[in-house]
Amino acid sequence: MSTPERDPGRWRPALDRPALVALVLGVAGVGYRLVLTLLTLPTSNSDEATFGLAALHIATGDERPVFLYGQRYMGVLESYLAAPLVGWAGASWPLLRLPLLALFAVFLWLAYRLTRRLFSPWLATLVVGLLALGSERVVRDQLTVVGGRPEVKPAVLAMLLVAVALGERRVRHRWLATGLFGLLAGLALWSDWLIVPYLAVAGLVLVWAAPRDLVGWPGVLLAAGFLVGVAPVIKDNLVAPDGQDSLSVFREISTKDGATPSVSERLHGGLLEGVPLASGLCPMDGCARWAEWFGLLYPVLLVAAAVLGLVAFRRAGDPAARVRAVAILALVVGAALTLLAYVRSPLAATDPLGNSRYLSVLQISLPVVLWPLWRAAAYAVRATAGGVARAGGALAALVLAALVAATLAGTVAFVADAPALRAEERQARALADAVRRAGLREVYGDYWTCNRLIFNTDEAVVCGVLDGDLSPGQNRYPAYWKRVGRAARPGYVVAVGSSAERALRRLLGDRADAAVVAEVGGYRVYHPDAAVRPWR
């Protein structure tokens, strides 16, 4: 990435041209996301608020949660990262997200380092440029605190860099390197189980690259690091009630009853919609037909990269080159396994827009997906290239240009929607202020209102979740539900015209209008003269 250069009286690293361009693009990408973070874009929601509330509880020392409240398989490492900030300044969406911004910067740097090590400097620059852009779907996965993905991606890249460096004999403190590899693997497994395919292939690269480092004390440090990272999961599962351990919960979620979508429906949702959405080519409301081309091309590029990786392995003249070829194949296999697992799930067909976030880890394999196109375009400019090679290279360059243009268009579309998104965020805060001004401290509301309201009021107001028929809903944190249940006159925050409001007004009868104390942003706040709890 850099070479030493001596000036009179001082020494500094000199960046070559690809590194300098990558640095500019990376700073622009981080700056873009810093502005979004300060503006709370993308908008917050109750899932993110639950992580924020966990961070508040960690900061006060009241609790040490392992998994997200009410969800015993999603780790809350992001809450621990944010706890010092929200503990110092109170509930704040920008402060909650700042650690993820730092993780994104680390991810960009590691992506550049790994791509340069395995492929070429200018391809590494292109990868940084594409990652620096970001549609709403992409940025939401990178900046919103909803668990797992922002931290596991840099962890996998670091693990691969460690394995390659060990195989190339470039590591002085090899024991510490294996310990770090194990620690990152354990933390990633705690954070998000969706990263398991990449953890598996990274482990295989380590076994291939440095088998001797897995024997004796380095192997002990590897295992110890992994156990330290995954220790919270082990501890929680040892005390979990029957059927509430992580494996049981995850298995139950993955095997819910219902109609099984056809293979074609899952392929359409997973490839044609999921891949372009996760790659930043589409807005949040879905992909246009023209944007689905990348989903069709993606598996073809994976196959081409696998062939190139095998050829590189066979032609490798030294162990270091073989290690790099194995790492390339690992990136291919990790992406293929992730995509296969997603396409097998009914979620790929039933809700591709909402579940494409599970494919955000494919950004780890972006360099290897672009590699065949880059190779073809680079070969075409050689003097020895024939007519067919030149035509193929021109087509590859056109595809790369189309990918950059589509990613840029997705970013521009997100920026254009920013004013409307900001207005929605301001309404959520205005609703929280209205509830506090009404003197309410305990209210009922729907799922997407409650925890967001609690976080926006820094827990000055607590909320119990009700479904549309005013029956108890998904209350992730039972303490809030119990506190609202003890209130003599709880309030109600309901969307105007919703089934919950209609049910509430029927129960209140002639007292309904008199109970309205505020109306903000499509919501009405009710404070009846007596508690209304029809489920009791």
mmCIF file of C-alpha atoms in Angstrom, residues 157-443:
data_model
loop_
_atom_site.group_PDB
_atom_site.id
_atom_site.type_symbol
_atom_site.label_atom_id
_atom_site.label_comp_id
_atom_site.label_asym_id
_atom_site.label_seq_id
_atom_site.Cartn_x
_atom_site.Cartn_y
_atom_site.Cartn_z
ATOM 1 C CA LEU A 157 -11.561 -9.556 6.296
ATOM 2 C CA ALA A 158 -9.102 -9.283 9.192
ATOM 3 C CA MET A 159 -9.167 -13.069 9.671
ATOM 4 C CA LEU A 160 -8.378 -13.640 6.002
ATOM 5 C CA LEU A 161 -5.551 -11.102 6.095
ATOM 6 C CA VAL A 162 -4.102 -12.827 9.169
ATOM 7 C CA ALA A 163 -4.320 -16.251 7.513
ATOM 8 C CA VAL A 164 -2.679 -15.008 4.307
ATOM 9 C CA ALA A 165 0.050 -13.204 6.233
ATOM 10 C CA LEU A 166 0.778 -16.372 8.223
ATOM 11 C CA GLY A 167 0.967 -18.388 5.021
ATOM 12 C CA GLU A 168 3.324 -15.868 3.443
ATOM 13 C CA ARG A 169 5.518 -15.918 6.563
ATOM 14 C CA ARG A 170 5.125 -12.156 7.064
ATOM 15 C CA VAL A 171 4.063 -12.292 10.722
ATOM 16 C CA ARG A 172 6.603 -11.863 13.497
ATOM 17 C CA HIS A 173 4.343 -12.674 16.480
ATOM 18 C CA ARG A 174 2.587 -15.708 15.052
ATOM 19 C CA TRP A 175 1.092 -16.828 18.371
ATOM 20 C CA LEU A 176 -0.646 -13.508 18.823
ATOM 21 C CA ALA A 177 -1.916 -13.666 15.256
ATOM 22 C CA THR A 178 -3.574 -17.038 15.788
ATOM 23 C CA GLY A 179 -5.071 -15.812 19.052
ATOM 24 C CA LEU A 180 -6.484 -12.748 17.276
ATOM 25 C CA PHE A 181 -7.927 -14.986 14.559
ATOM 26 C CA GLY A 182 -9.744 -17.062 17.176
ATOM 27 C CA LEU A 183 -11.005 -14.007 19.074
ATOM 28 C CA LEU A 184 -12.445 -12.441 15.910
ATOM 29 C CA ALA A 185 -14.120 -15.714 14.971
ATOM 30 C CA GLY A 186 -15.728 -16.017 18.410
ATOM 31 C CA LEU A 187 -16.963 -12.422 18.453
ATOM 32 C CA ALA A 188 -18.371 -12.742 14.934
ATOM 33 C CA LEU A 189 -20.204 -15.940 15.846
ATOM 34 C CA TRP A 190 -21.714 -14.229 18.878
ATOM 35 C CA SER A 191 -22.799 -11.232 16.833
ATOM 36 C CA ASP A 192 -24.517 -12.896 13.888
ATOM 37 C CA TRP A 193 -24.847 -16.528 12.886
ATOM 38 C CA LEU A 194 -25.332 -15.551 9.242
ATOM 39 C CA ILE A 195 -21.575 -15.144 8.999
ATOM 40 C CA VAL A 196 -20.943 -18.869 9.614
ATOM 41 C CA PRO A 197 -20.174 -19.674 5.915
ATOM 42 C CA TYR A 198 -17.444 -17.046 5.835
ATOM 43 C CA LEU A 199 -16.073 -18.132 9.202
ATOM 44 C CA ALA A 200 -15.860 -21.689 7.913
ATOM 45 C CA VAL A 201 -13.929 -20.782 4.759
ATOM 46 C CA ALA A 202 -11.639 -18.410 6.670
ATOM 47 C CA GLY A 203 -10.861 -21.282 9.035
ATOM 48 C CA LEU A 204 -10.005 -23.516 6.069
ATOM 49 C CA VAL A 205 -7.638 -20.866 4.718
ATOM 50 C CA LEU A 206 -5.892 -20.775 8.084
ATOM 51 C CA VAL A 207 -5.566 -24.567 8.159
ATOM 52 C CA TRP A 208 -4.107 -24.572 4.656
ATOM 53 C CA ALA A 209 -1.834 -21.571 5.134
ATOM 54 C CA ALA A 210 -0.325 -22.327 8.520
ATOM 55 C CA PRO A 211 -1.001 -25.897 9.686
ATOM 56 C CA ARG A 212 2.050 -25.880 11.943
ATOM 57 C CA ASP A 213 0.726 -22.837 13.783
ATOM 58 C CA LEU A 214 -2.277 -24.831 14.911
ATOM 59 C CA VAL A 215 -0.122 -27.235 16.928
ATOM 60 C CA GLY A 216 1.115 -26.483 20.397
ATOM 61 C CA TRP A 217 0.758 -23.109 22.082
ATOM 62 C CA PRO A 218 -0.401 -21.218 18.944
ATOM 63 C CA GLY A 219 -3.249 -23.686 18.648
ATOM 64 C CA VAL A 220 -4.052 -23.219 22.310
ATOM 65 C CA LEU A 221 -4.170 -19.456 21.829
ATOM 66 C CA LEU A 222 -6.410 -19.913 18.794
ATOM 67 C CA ALA A 223 -8.872 -21.973 20.813
ATOM 68 C CA ALA A 224 -8.603 -19.651 23.813
ATOM 69 C CA GLY A 225 -9.289 -16.595 21.677
ATOM 70 C CA PHE A 226 -12.335 -18.243 20.143
ATOM 71 C CA LEU A 227 -13.680 -19.256 23.544
ATOM 72 C CA VAL A 228 -13.218 -15.740 24.895
ATOM 73 C CA GLY A 229 -15.119 -14.291 21.951
ATOM 74 C CA VAL A 230 -17.966 -16.770 22.090
ATOM 75 C CA ALA A 231 -18.048 -17.019 25.910
ATOM 76 C CA PRO A 232 -21.211 -14.894 26.284
ATOM 77 C CA VAL A 233 -23.118 -17.305 24.037
ATOM 78 C CA ILE A 234 -21.872 -20.348 25.938
ATOM 79 C CA LYS A 235 -22.738 -18.829 29.306
ATOM 80 C CA ASP A 236 -26.230 -17.773 28.214
ATOM 81 C CA ASN A 237 -27.047 -21.145 26.694
ATOM 82 C CA LEU A 238 -25.954 -23.005 29.809
ATOM 83 C CA VAL A 239 -28.608 -21.208 31.878
ATOM 84 C CA ALA A 240 -31.292 -20.866 29.193
ATOM 85 C CA PRO A 241 -34.622 -22.632 29.864
ATOM 86 C CA ASP A 242 -35.506 -25.685 27.791
ATOM 87 C CA GLY A 243 -36.252 -24.678 24.227
ATOM 88 C CA GLN A 244 -34.838 -21.175 24.732
ATOM 89 C CA ASP A 245 -31.233 -21.909 23.835
ATOM 90 C CA SER A 246 -29.871 -20.252 20.703
ATOM 91 C CA LEU A 247 -29.984 -23.353 18.507
ATOM 92 C CA SER A 248 -33.586 -24.147 19.394
ATOM 93 C CA VAL A 249 -34.743 -20.569 18.809
ATOM 94 C CA PHE A 250 -32.864 -20.265 15.541
ATOM 95 C CA ARG A 251 -34.212 -23.625 14.353
ATOM 96 C CA GLU A 252 -37.758 -22.588 15.222
ATOM 97 C CA ILE A 253 -37.442 -19.350 13.275
ATOM 98 C CA SER A 254 -35.933 -21.129 10.276
ATOM 99 C CA THR A 255 -38.651 -23.783 10.112
ATOM 100 C CA LYS A 256 -41.873 -21.847 10.566
ATOM 101 C CA ASP A 257 -45.004 -23.427 9.144
ATOM 102 C CA GLY A 258 -46.533 -22.039 6.004
ATOM 103 C CA ALA A 259 -46.678 -22.503 2.266
ATOM 104 C CA THR A 260 -43.304 -23.271 0.729
ATOM 105 C CA PRO A 261 -42.506 -20.982 -2.213
ATOM 106 C CA SER A 262 -41.380 -22.602 -5.436
ATOM 107 C CA VAL A 263 -37.729 -22.718 -6.468
ATOM 108 C CA SER A 264 -38.363 -20.142 -9.191
ATOM 109 C CA GLU A 265 -39.967 -17.756 -6.692
ATOM 110 C CA ARG A 266 -37.037 -18.092 -4.315
ATOM 111 C CA LEU A 267 -34.499 -17.638 -7.107
ATOM 112 C CA HIS A 268 -36.329 -14.557 -8.344
ATOM 113 C CA GLY A 269 -36.518 -13.020 -4.866
ATOM 114 C CA GLY A 270 -32.987 -14.040 -3.890
ATOM 115 C CA LEU A 271 -31.073 -13.340 -7.089
ATOM 116 C CA LEU A 272 -33.030 -10.833 -9.144
ATOM 117 C CA GLU A 273 -34.110 -8.687 -6.195
ATOM 118 C CA GLY A 274 -31.987 -9.604 -3.185
ATOM 119 C CA VAL A 275 -28.544 -9.332 -4.798
ATOM 120 C CA PRO A 276 -29.131 -5.961 -6.553
ATOM 121 C CA LEU A 277 -30.744 -4.540 -3.385
ATOM 122 C CA ALA A 278 -27.884 -5.675 -1.169
ATOM 123 C CA SER A 279 -25.389 -4.341 -3.729
ATOM 124 C CA GLY A 280 -26.899 -0.849 -3.713
ATOM 125 C CA LEU A 281 -28.360 -0.853 -7.208
ATOM 126 C CA CYS A 282 -31.983 -0.382 -6.156
ATOM 127 C CA PRO A 283 -34.072 1.843 -3.887
ATOM 128 C CA MET A 284 -35.720 0.395 -0.778
ATOM 129 C CA ASP A 285 -39.084 -0.086 -2.500
ATOM 130 C CA GLY A 286 -37.732 -2.598 -5.009
ATOM 131 C CA CYS A 287 -35.694 -3.112 -8.152
ATOM 132 C CA ALA A 288 -36.727 -2.002 -11.612
ATOM 133 C CA ARG A 289 -36.439 -4.631 -14.339
ATOM 134 C CA TRP A 290 -33.302 -3.033 -15.733
ATOM 135 C CA ALA A 291 -31.545 -3.332 -12.350
ATOM 136 C CA GLU A 292 -32.086 -7.104 -12.099
ATOM 137 C CA TRP A 293 -29.270 -7.830 -14.551
ATOM 138 C CA PHE A 294 -26.658 -7.941 -11.811
ATOM 139 C CA GLY A 295 -28.570 -10.654 -9.980
ATOM 140 C CA LEU A 296 -28.412 -12.843 -13.081
ATOM 141 C CA LEU A 297 -24.745 -12.058 -13.635
ATOM 142 C CA TYR A 298 -23.665 -12.617 -10.022
ATOM 143 C CA PRO A 299 -23.512 -16.454 -10.017
ATOM 144 C CA VAL A 300 -21.823 -16.385 -13.429
ATOM 145 C CA LEU A 301 -19.112 -14.128 -12.044
ATOM 146 C CA LEU A 302 -18.690 -16.421 -9.037
ATOM 147 C CA VAL A 303 -18.145 -19.406 -11.343
ATOM 148 C CA ALA A 304 -15.673 -17.430 -13.457
ATOM 149 C CA ALA A 305 -13.795 -16.345 -10.337
ATOM 150 C CA ALA A 306 -13.658 -19.940 -9.119
ATOM 151 C CA VAL A 307 -12.123 -21.025 -12.431
ATOM 152 C CA LEU A 308 -9.567 -18.223 -12.299
ATOM 153 C CA GLY A 309 -8.763 -19.112 -8.698
ATOM 154 C CA LEU A 310 -8.171 -22.757 -9.570
ATOM 155 C CA VAL A 311 -5.950 -21.768 -12.478
ATOM 156 C CA ALA A 312 -3.989 -19.443 -10.193
ATOM 157 C CA PHE A 313 -3.589 -22.264 -7.674
ATOM 158 C CA ARG A 314 -2.274 -24.695 -10.286
ATOM 159 C CA ARG A 315 0.135 -22.146 -11.738
ATOM 160 C CA ALA A 316 1.393 -20.903 -8.377
ATOM 161 C CA GLY A 317 5.142 -21.202 -8.208
ATOM 162 C CA ASP A 318 5.573 -20.768 -4.466
ATOM 163 C CA PRO A 319 3.624 -21.473 -1.252
ATOM 164 C CA ALA A 320 2.702 -17.802 -0.788
ATOM 165 C CA ALA A 321 1.003 -17.670 -4.205
ATOM 166 C CA ARG A 322 -0.921 -20.850 -3.367
ATOM 167 C CA VAL A 323 -2.133 -19.318 -0.113
ATOM 168 C CA ARG A 324 -3.415 -16.287 -1.996
ATOM 169 C CA ALA A 325 -5.197 -18.525 -4.487
ATOM 170 C CA VAL A 326 -6.825 -20.452 -1.626
ATOM 171 C CA ALA A 327 -7.989 -17.166 -0.092
ATOM 172 C CA ILE A 328 -9.538 -16.186 -3.430
ATOM 173 C CA LEU A 329 -11.413 -19.487 -3.593
ATOM 174 C CA ALA A 330 -12.542 -18.955 0.004
ATOM 175 C CA LEU A 331 -14.169 -15.651 -0.981
ATOM 176 C CA VAL A 332 -15.972 -17.440 -3.811
ATOM 177 C CA VAL A 333 -17.202 -20.279 -1.605
ATOM 178 C CA GLY A 334 -18.261 -17.923 1.194
ATOM 179 C CA ALA A 335 -20.432 -15.915 -1.189
ATOM 180 C CA ALA A 336 -21.844 -19.037 -2.830
ATOM 181 C CA LEU A 337 -22.799 -20.637 0.488
ATOM 182 C CA THR A 338 -24.358 -17.408 1.769
ATOM 183 C CA LEU A 339 -26.386 -16.988 -1.409
ATOM 184 C CA LEU A 340 -27.436 -20.651 -1.411
ATOM 185 C CA ALA A 341 -28.593 -20.475 2.224
ATOM 186 C CA TYR A 342 -30.612 -17.358 1.468
ATOM 187 C CA VAL A 343 -32.238 -18.749 -1.685
ATOM 188 C CA ARG A 344 -33.220 -21.918 0.186
ATOM 189 C CA SER A 345 -35.118 -19.836 2.733
ATOM 190 C CA PRO A 346 -38.788 -18.995 2.066
ATOM 191 C CA LEU A 347 -37.986 -15.423 3.157
ATOM 192 C CA ALA A 348 -36.208 -14.870 -0.162
ATOM 193 C CA ALA A 349 -39.559 -15.189 -1.931
ATOM 194 C CA THR A 350 -42.088 -13.982 0.639
ATOM 195 C CA ASP A 351 -40.381 -10.680 1.499
ATOM 196 C CA PRO A 352 -37.302 -10.005 -0.642
ATOM 197 C CA LEU A 353 -37.387 -6.272 0.076
ATOM 198 C CA GLY A 354 -37.344 -6.688 3.835
ATOM 199 C CA ASN A 355 -34.924 -9.602 3.966
ATOM 200 C CA SER A 356 -32.288 -8.597 1.404
ATOM 201 C CA ARG A 357 -30.358 -7.243 4.401
ATOM 202 C CA TYR A 358 -29.241 -10.800 5.062
ATOM 203 C CA LEU A 359 -27.164 -10.608 1.877
ATOM 204 C CA SER A 360 -25.205 -7.541 2.972
ATOM 205 C CA VAL A 361 -22.299 -9.814 3.989
ATOM 206 C CA LEU A 362 -21.744 -10.435 0.268
ATOM 207 C CA GLN A 363 -19.792 -7.163 0.298
ATOM 208 C CA ILE A 364 -16.936 -9.260 1.704
ATOM 209 C CA SER A 365 -16.688 -11.015 -1.676
ATOM 210 C CA LEU A 366 -17.061 -7.927 -3.862
ATOM 211 C CA PRO A 367 -13.375 -8.045 -4.958
ATOM 212 C CA VAL A 368 -13.621 -11.615 -6.212
ATOM 213 C CA VAL A 369 -16.903 -10.905 -8.025
ATOM 214 C CA LEU A 370 -15.329 -7.984 -9.883
ATOM 215 C CA TRP A 371 -12.100 -9.867 -10.581
ATOM 216 C CA PRO A 372 -13.169 -11.700 -13.786
ATOM 217 C CA LEU A 373 -14.468 -8.451 -15.281
ATOM 218 C CA TRP A 374 -11.306 -6.610 -14.236
ATOM 219 C CA ARG A 375 -9.054 -9.317 -15.686
ATOM 220 C CA ALA A 376 -10.911 -9.321 -18.985
ATOM 221 C CA ALA A 377 -10.855 -5.526 -19.277
ATOM 222 C CA ALA A 378 -7.161 -5.335 -18.326
ATOM 223 C CA TYR A 379 -6.123 -8.087 -20.752
ATOM 224 C CA ALA A 380 -7.920 -6.424 -23.644
ATOM 225 C CA VAL A 381 -5.610 -3.406 -23.584
ATOM 226 C CA ARG A 382 -2.499 -5.507 -24.035
ATOM 227 C CA ALA A 383 -0.785 -5.331 -27.375
ATOM 228 C CA THR A 384 -0.872 -9.114 -27.691
ATOM 229 C CA ALA A 385 -4.662 -9.342 -27.228
ATOM 230 C CA GLY A 386 -6.608 -10.665 -30.191
ATOM 231 C CA GLY A 387 -9.877 -9.405 -31.586
ATOM 232 C CA VAL A 388 -12.020 -11.707 -29.472
ATOM 233 C CA ALA A 389 -10.160 -10.728 -26.309
ATOM 234 C CA ARG A 390 -10.542 -7.042 -27.122
ATOM 235 C CA ALA A 391 -14.274 -7.442 -27.702
ATOM 236 C CA GLY A 392 -14.649 -9.397 -24.462
ATOM 237 C CA GLY A 393 -12.617 -6.819 -22.591
ATOM 238 C CA ALA A 394 -14.726 -3.987 -23.945
ATOM 239 C CA LEU A 395 -17.864 -5.803 -22.811
ATOM 240 C CA ALA A 396 -16.354 -6.390 -19.356
ATOM 241 C CA ALA A 397 -15.413 -2.709 -19.075
ATOM 242 C CA LEU A 398 -18.956 -1.776 -20.086
ATOM 243 C CA VAL A 399 -20.373 -4.023 -17.340
ATOM 244 C CA LEU A 400 -18.052 -2.453 -14.754
ATOM 245 C CA ALA A 401 -19.096 1.016 -15.884
ATOM 246 C CA ALA A 402 -22.771 0.016 -15.687
ATOM 247 C CA LEU A 403 -22.244 -1.316 -12.172
ATOM 248 C CA VAL A 404 -20.602 1.933 -11.056
ATOM 249 C CA ALA A 405 -23.358 3.986 -12.703
ATOM 250 C CA ALA A 406 -26.143 1.910 -11.111
ATOM 251 C CA THR A 407 -24.508 2.128 -7.677
ATOM 252 C CA LEU A 408 -24.141 5.879 -8.072
ATOM 253 C CA ALA A 409 -27.775 6.151 -9.145
ATOM 254 C CA GLY A 410 -28.860 4.244 -6.048
ATOM 255 C CA THR A 411 -26.866 6.637 -3.887
ATOM 256 C CA VAL A 412 -28.342 9.704 -5.602
ATOM 257 C CA ALA A 413 -31.871 8.321 -5.169
ATOM 258 C CA PHE A 414 -31.257 7.927 -1.437
ATOM 259 C CA VAL A 415 -29.930 11.468 -1.124
ATOM 260 C CA ALA A 416 -32.964 12.754 -3.032
ATOM 261 C CA ASP A 417 -35.272 11.025 -0.522
ATOM 262 C CA ALA A 418 -33.414 12.477 2.457
ATOM 263 C CA PRO A 419 -35.803 15.429 3.084
ATOM 264 C CA ALA A 420 -38.829 13.119 3.350
ATOM 265 C CA LEU A 421 -36.937 10.738 5.618
ATOM 266 C CA ARG A 422 -35.816 13.618 7.816
ATOM 267 C CA ALA A 423 -39.415 14.790 8.124
ATOM 268 C CA GLU A 424 -40.474 11.316 9.273
ATOM 269 C CA GLU A 425 -37.720 11.292 11.893
ATOM 270 C CA ARG A 426 -38.726 14.729 13.154
ATOM 271 C CA GLN A 427 -42.333 13.526 13.499
ATOM 272 C CA ALA A 428 -41.198 10.625 15.665
ATOM 273 C CA ARG A 429 -39.376 13.023 17.975
ATOM 274 C CA ALA A 430 -42.307 15.441 17.987
ATOM 275 C CA LEU A 431 -44.550 12.556 19.048
ATOM 276 C CA ALA A 432 -42.215 11.752 21.932
ATOM 277 C CA ASP A 433 -42.230 15.414 22.994
ATOM 278 C CA ALA A 434 -46.040 15.530 22.811
ATOM 279 C CA VAL A 435 -46.355 12.468 25.040
ATOM 280 C CA ARG A 436 -44.061 14.023 27.625
ATOM 281 C CA ARG A 437 -45.863 17.374 27.509
ATOM 282 C CA ALA A 438 -49.125 15.552 28.158
ATOM 283 C CA GLY A 439 -47.639 14.354 31.432
ATOM 284 C CA LEU A 440 -47.712 10.695 30.432
ATOM 285 C CA ARG A 441 -45.069 8.313 31.706
ATOM 286 C CA GLU A 442 -46.710 4.977 30.819
ATOM 287 C CA VAL A 443 -48.416 4.371 27.476
#
